[in-house]
XYZ file of C-alpha atoms in Angstrom:
337
model
C 25.467 -34.360 -20.100
C 27.884 -37.235 -20.773
C 25.200 -39.877 -20.186
C 22.715 -38.195 -22.474
C 22.066 -39.269 -26.032
C 22.823 -36.852 -28.848
C 19.114 -36.003 -29.163
C 18.824 -35.357 -25.431
C 21.905 -33.153 -25.477
C 20.347 -31.009 -28.219
C 17.048 -30.894 -26.329
C 18.816 -29.862 -23.133
C 20.552 -26.988 -24.919
C 17.142 -25.799 -26.171
C 15.748 -26.340 -22.668
C 18.519 -24.222 -21.153
C 17.892 -21.354 -23.573
C 14.149 -21.458 -22.831
C 14.844 -21.491 -19.090
C 17.227 -18.515 -19.284
C 14.744 -16.517 -21.389
C 11.932 -17.282 -18.940
C 14.156 -16.226 -16.044
C 14.980 -12.964 -17.836
C 11.275 -12.362 -18.442
C 10.714 -12.078 -14.686
C 12.461 -8.703 -14.869
C 10.226 -7.419 -17.689
C 7.698 -5.603 -15.457
C 10.516 -3.492 -14.005
C 12.261 -2.396 -17.217
C 10.707 0.432 -19.208
C 10.520 -0.085 -22.991
C 11.873 3.449 -23.281
C 15.216 2.248 -21.938
C 15.443 -1.230 -23.508
C 12.672 -1.551 -26.128
C 13.977 -4.858 -27.479
C 13.610 -6.468 -24.044
C 9.886 -5.592 -24.018
C 9.286 -7.879 -27.021
C 9.971 -10.837 -24.732
C 6.712 -10.123 -22.856
C 4.741 -11.471 -25.824
C 6.438 -14.861 -25.498
C 6.211 -15.463 -21.734
C 3.220 -17.863 -22.034
C 5.106 -19.868 -24.683
C 8.221 -19.979 -22.491
C 6.144 -21.200 -19.563
C 4.693 -24.045 -21.624
C 8.099 -24.966 -23.084
C 9.613 -25.232 -19.626
C 6.685 -27.230 -18.281
C 7.011 -29.599 -21.242
C 10.763 -29.991 -20.714
C 10.247 -30.637 -16.987
C 7.746 -33.403 -17.759
C 10.065 -34.861 -20.406
C 13.048 -35.131 -18.042
C 10.798 -36.351 -15.232
C 9.545 -39.240 -17.358
C 13.154 -40.111 -18.210
C 14.199 -39.668 -14.550
C 16.999 -37.287 -15.500
C 18.426 -34.627 -13.183
C 18.095 -32.098 -16.051
C 14.505 -31.614 -14.860
C 15.936 -29.304 -12.179
C 16.732 -26.604 -14.762
C 13.119 -25.892 -15.674
C 11.760 -26.835 -12.257
C 13.796 -24.197 -10.421
C 12.917 -21.492 -12.963
C 9.220 -22.429 -12.757
C 9.269 -22.309 -8.956
C 10.721 -18.793 -9.070
C 8.060 -17.875 -11.625
C 5.297 -19.134 -9.319
C 6.125 -16.269 -6.989
C 7.242 -13.711 -9.594
C 4.713 -13.960 -12.431
C 1.067 -13.091 -12.802
C -0.806 -16.430 -13.001
C -1.154 -17.770 -16.538
C -4.170 -19.901 -15.623
C -6.720 -19.342 -12.837
C -8.279 -22.331 -11.092
C -10.612 -20.502 -8.740
C -14.187 -19.763 -9.746
C -16.223 -16.595 -9.307
C -17.370 -15.460 -5.906
C -20.933 -15.053 -4.663
C -23.017 -12.008 -5.539
C -24.116 -9.326 -3.095
C -26.287 -6.223 -3.176
C -25.263 -2.802 -4.510
C -22.809 -4.200 -7.023
C -21.538 -2.278 -10.004
C -21.230 -4.226 -13.256
C -18.710 -3.187 -15.911
C -18.117 -4.436 -19.436
C -15.107 -3.585 -21.607
C -15.002 -4.430 -25.301
C -12.816 -3.609 -28.287
C -15.437 -3.899 -31.041
C -13.048 -3.355 -33.998
C -15.297 -0.695 -35.502
C -18.249 -3.103 -35.654
C -16.579 -4.900 -38.574
C -17.047 -1.753 -40.664
C -14.279 -2.755 -43.099
C -15.594 -6.355 -43.357
C -12.598 -8.111 -41.795
C -14.954 -10.881 -40.694
C -17.333 -12.668 -43.025
C -20.331 -11.861 -40.874
C -23.269 -9.518 -41.292
C -24.913 -7.088 -38.831
C -22.044 -7.276 -36.352
C -23.039 -3.957 -34.792
C -26.528 -5.315 -34.042
C -25.127 -8.520 -32.543
C -22.756 -6.562 -30.309
C -25.629 -4.352 -29.192
C -27.686 -7.429 -28.272
C -24.716 -8.923 -26.402
C -24.355 -5.773 -24.317
C -28.035 -5.313 -23.638
C -28.649 -8.974 -22.771
C -25.974 -8.755 -20.050
C -27.170 -5.305 -18.993
C -23.968 -3.926 -17.387
C -24.126 -0.655 -15.486
C -21.129 0.710 -17.393
C -19.797 -0.176 -20.835
C -16.350 0.929 -22.032
C -15.837 0.495 -25.772
C -12.629 0.779 -27.757
C -12.453 1.181 -31.560
C -16.018 2.484 -31.567
C -17.387 3.557 -34.941
C -20.072 6.217 -35.163
C -22.673 4.716 -37.478
C -25.849 6.419 -38.738
C -28.835 5.789 -36.458
C -26.812 3.397 -34.264
C -27.010 3.758 -30.514
C -26.845 1.569 -27.432
C -29.781 2.243 -25.127
C -28.215 3.907 -22.096
C -29.364 7.174 -20.527
C -25.824 8.612 -20.262
C -22.860 8.361 -22.571
C -19.578 9.967 -23.530
C -18.352 9.363 -27.072
C -15.097 10.985 -28.094
C -14.108 11.089 -31.756
C -10.387 10.740 -32.368
C -10.493 13.116 -35.335
C -12.948 15.939 -35.821
C -14.045 14.854 -39.297
C -13.877 11.123 -38.653
C -16.108 8.531 -37.029
C -13.448 6.474 -35.221
C -13.924 6.995 -31.497
C -14.083 5.643 -27.952
C -17.161 5.415 -25.770
C -18.375 5.017 -22.211
C -22.053 4.237 -21.623
C -23.550 4.494 -18.143
C -26.819 3.929 -16.287
C -25.731 6.614 -13.835
C -25.210 10.341 -14.439
C -21.875 11.417 -15.905
C -20.860 14.568 -14.038
C -17.396 14.997 -15.558
C -15.553 13.667 -18.589
C -12.351 14.129 -20.510
C -9.871 12.891 -23.109
C -6.125 12.333 -22.703
C -4.198 13.161 -25.848
C -1.628 10.473 -26.708
C 0.000 12.253 -29.629
C -1.250 13.515 -32.962
C 0.358 10.617 -34.834
C -1.520 7.969 -32.825
C -5.125 6.932 -33.391
C -5.244 5.587 -29.837
C -6.470 7.432 -26.798
C -7.736 7.451 -23.219
C -11.088 8.803 -22.075
C -12.537 9.049 -18.595
C -15.851 9.821 -16.926
C -16.828 10.604 -13.357
C -20.036 8.727 -12.639
C -22.393 9.633 -9.803
C -23.846 6.507 -8.186
C -25.992 7.394 -5.180
C -23.518 9.292 -2.951
C -20.417 7.886 -4.623
C -18.425 9.384 -7.464
C -16.572 6.705 -9.400
C -13.996 7.530 -12.030
C -13.960 5.191 -15.024
C -10.955 5.213 -17.342
C -11.230 3.638 -20.780
C -7.761 2.957 -22.226
C -6.807 2.022 -25.749
C -3.023 1.969 -25.869
C -0.821 1.838 -28.940
C -1.522 -1.185 -31.092
C 1.422 -3.460 -31.916
C -0.173 -3.932 -35.347
C 0.376 -7.676 -35.195
C -1.566 -9.745 -37.706
C -1.390 -13.325 -36.359
C -2.835 -14.880 -39.495
C -0.041 -13.543 -41.732
C 3.584 -14.572 -42.144
C 5.915 -12.574 -39.873
C 2.749 -11.041 -38.405
C 2.187 -8.946 -41.512
C 5.732 -7.576 -41.929
C 7.954 -8.262 -44.921
C 10.812 -9.632 -42.819
C 11.616 -10.381 -39.192
C 14.003 -7.435 -38.803
C 11.321 -4.992 -39.913
C 8.904 -6.627 -37.465
C 11.344 -6.223 -34.568
C 11.943 -2.551 -35.365
C 8.196 -1.941 -35.587
C 7.577 -3.636 -32.233
C 10.374 -1.694 -30.530
C 8.907 1.590 -31.761
C 5.372 0.689 -30.681
C 6.460 -0.522 -27.242
C 8.168 2.828 -26.692
C 4.964 4.624 -27.687
C 3.024 2.502 -25.204
C 5.451 3.473 -22.435
C 5.002 7.169 -23.229
C 1.215 6.734 -23.197
C 1.360 4.998 -19.819
C 3.268 7.998 -18.455
C 0.461 10.283 -19.648
C -2.136 8.106 -17.943
C -0.240 7.792 -14.650
C 0.300 11.555 -14.420
C -3.452 12.131 -14.840
C -4.480 9.281 -12.531
C -2.433 10.711 -9.636
C -4.828 13.635 -9.468
C -7.773 11.377 -8.566
C -7.990 10.030 -4.998
C -11.459 8.483 -5.081
C -12.991 5.205 -6.233
C -12.039 4.132 -9.730
C -12.161 1.534 -12.449
C -9.465 1.306 -15.107
C -10.333 -0.826 -18.094
C -9.690 -1.245 -21.780
C -7.392 -2.685 -24.397
C -3.788 -2.314 -23.191
C -2.385 -4.049 -26.296
C 0.086 -5.790 -24.010
C 0.127 -8.776 -21.700
C 0.065 -9.150 -17.924
C 3.823 -9.859 -18.042
C 4.753 -6.430 -19.356
C 6.036 -3.189 -17.867
C 2.880 -1.519 -19.198
C 0.590 -3.776 -17.164
C 2.835 -3.577 -14.099
C 2.737 0.222 -14.067
C -1.008 0.560 -14.645
C -2.015 -2.197 -12.214
C 0.021 -0.920 -9.250
C -2.170 -0.481 -6.165
C -5.122 -1.992 -8.020
C -6.982 -5.260 -8.236
C -7.121 -7.191 -11.496
C -10.702 -8.434 -11.847
C -9.595 -11.601 -13.654
C -7.118 -12.506 -10.901
C -9.710 -11.746 -8.226
C -12.678 -13.683 -9.607
C -11.827 -15.138 -13.018
C -11.220 -18.683 -14.146
C -9.209 -20.316 -16.920
C -6.813 -18.498 -19.246
C -8.826 -15.277 -19.476
C -8.114 -15.103 -23.211
C -9.257 -11.783 -24.696
C -7.642 -11.775 -28.157
C -8.771 -13.982 -31.047
C -5.575 -15.970 -31.519
C -4.907 -19.713 -31.273
C -2.801 -19.131 -28.159
C -4.445 -17.601 -25.039
C -3.456 -13.924 -24.870
C -4.919 -11.636 -22.204
C -4.496 -8.024 -23.314
C -7.830 -6.518 -22.188
C -8.287 -5.722 -18.513
C -10.651 -4.438 -15.847
C -8.833 -3.066 -12.795
C -10.238 -1.487 -9.627
C -8.786 0.407 -6.699
C -7.728 -1.677 -3.700
C -10.797 -0.774 -1.640
C -13.106 -2.566 -4.081
C -14.065 -6.233 -4.035
C -14.515 -8.116 -7.305
C -17.279 -10.703 -7.010
C -17.455 -11.994 -10.563
C -15.461 -11.920 -13.779
C -16.350 -13.311 -17.171
C -14.709 -13.453 -20.580
C -17.240 -13.838 -23.393
C -16.692 -16.225 -26.298
C -18.661 -14.445 -29.047
C -16.367 -13.747 -32.020
C -17.785 -10.464 -33.254
C -14.377 -8.749 -33.124
C -10.715 -9.723 -32.886
C -11.176 -9.204 -29.131
C -13.542 -10.827 -26.665
C -15.697 -8.770 -24.328
C -14.945 -8.941 -20.597
C -17.303 -8.280 -17.684
C -16.740 -7.731 -13.951
C -18.961 -7.274 -10.899
C -17.533 -4.899 -8.286
C -18.597 -3.630 -4.876
C -17.080 -1.043 -2.536
C-alpha cells in the first residue's frame, strides 16, 4: 500500500470491500432468508460483484501490482463455488422422442398497459404457437374473454374465485392429475402442477411463481420512498419466498417419478431459493444454454426464470427468447429421458 498513489489506495479499499462481499456471497445458497433475511439481499448483487472484481483484477494486472491477487483469489474460489454467470457452450444435438417445454411470465398480457404496445396477448399466442412446445407453463396469466391458446389439454387455476389473475399449464398430452399449492392468503403468488401422460410415462410438471420482490428497476430506489424502506420490504419478501419454497419441497418429496420444475422464482441462481429447488436436478440453461441467459427486462443480465429437470433427464437444447412482450423473456428447453 505504501507504493500506491492516493487514488490507487482508495481504489484498493473499494476493491477489498467488493472482494469480501463476493466471498460472503458464496455462502448465500446455504443460509435461509428465514434466519438472516438481510443476507439474502446480497444475492441480487452477485453479478455486479463478479464484474467489479474482474474489473479490479484487470486494472491491477495492467499496472503490474500485487493487489491483483485480492480479486484473483476470490474469483478462483468463485469458479468452483458459484453457478456460472455466463455460458460458453452451445446447445446439443437433437434426438427423437424429445419433450419440449416453454415457461413464460406474460405479465397479464399487458392488461394494465404497462408497455406501449397493442395486442400483446395475440403476439404472445403467436410466439408460443410458432415454436410449438409440447408443454407451456405460464405465470401471471390473465383470463381474457374469448382468448385461448390452441392446446388439447390445459389446467388454468385462478388465484381468486372472482378474479381473472391465474396460472396455466397447456399440454399436447393428457393431464391425468392436477393441483394447486396454497402459498398464503395474503400472497397473489402460487404453485400449480400437472401429471402428464406421455405414451407410457407420467411426467409431473410444476409451474412456480414465487413471491415477487416488487422491484421496479426504472424507478428511483426501485419504487420505494427511501433505501431503508426498500431493505425492509426485501427482507420481508425474501422470508416469504423461503416459506413458499418449504411448501414446494414438502409436496415435491411425495413424487418419485419423472419431473420438470419451471417458472418465475423471482430470485437469482445465487440464492438459497434456487439452491433448495435445484437440488438433485439439472438446470436446462446450464446443461444446454449459451450466454447470460437473461430472463428479466433489465439493463443488467438477471436470470430469475428457470426450467429444471430430474437427474435422469438429458437437456438437448435451451433458448431464451428476445421478444419484449412482458417484463420477462420466455425460455424454452428440449428434454429427453
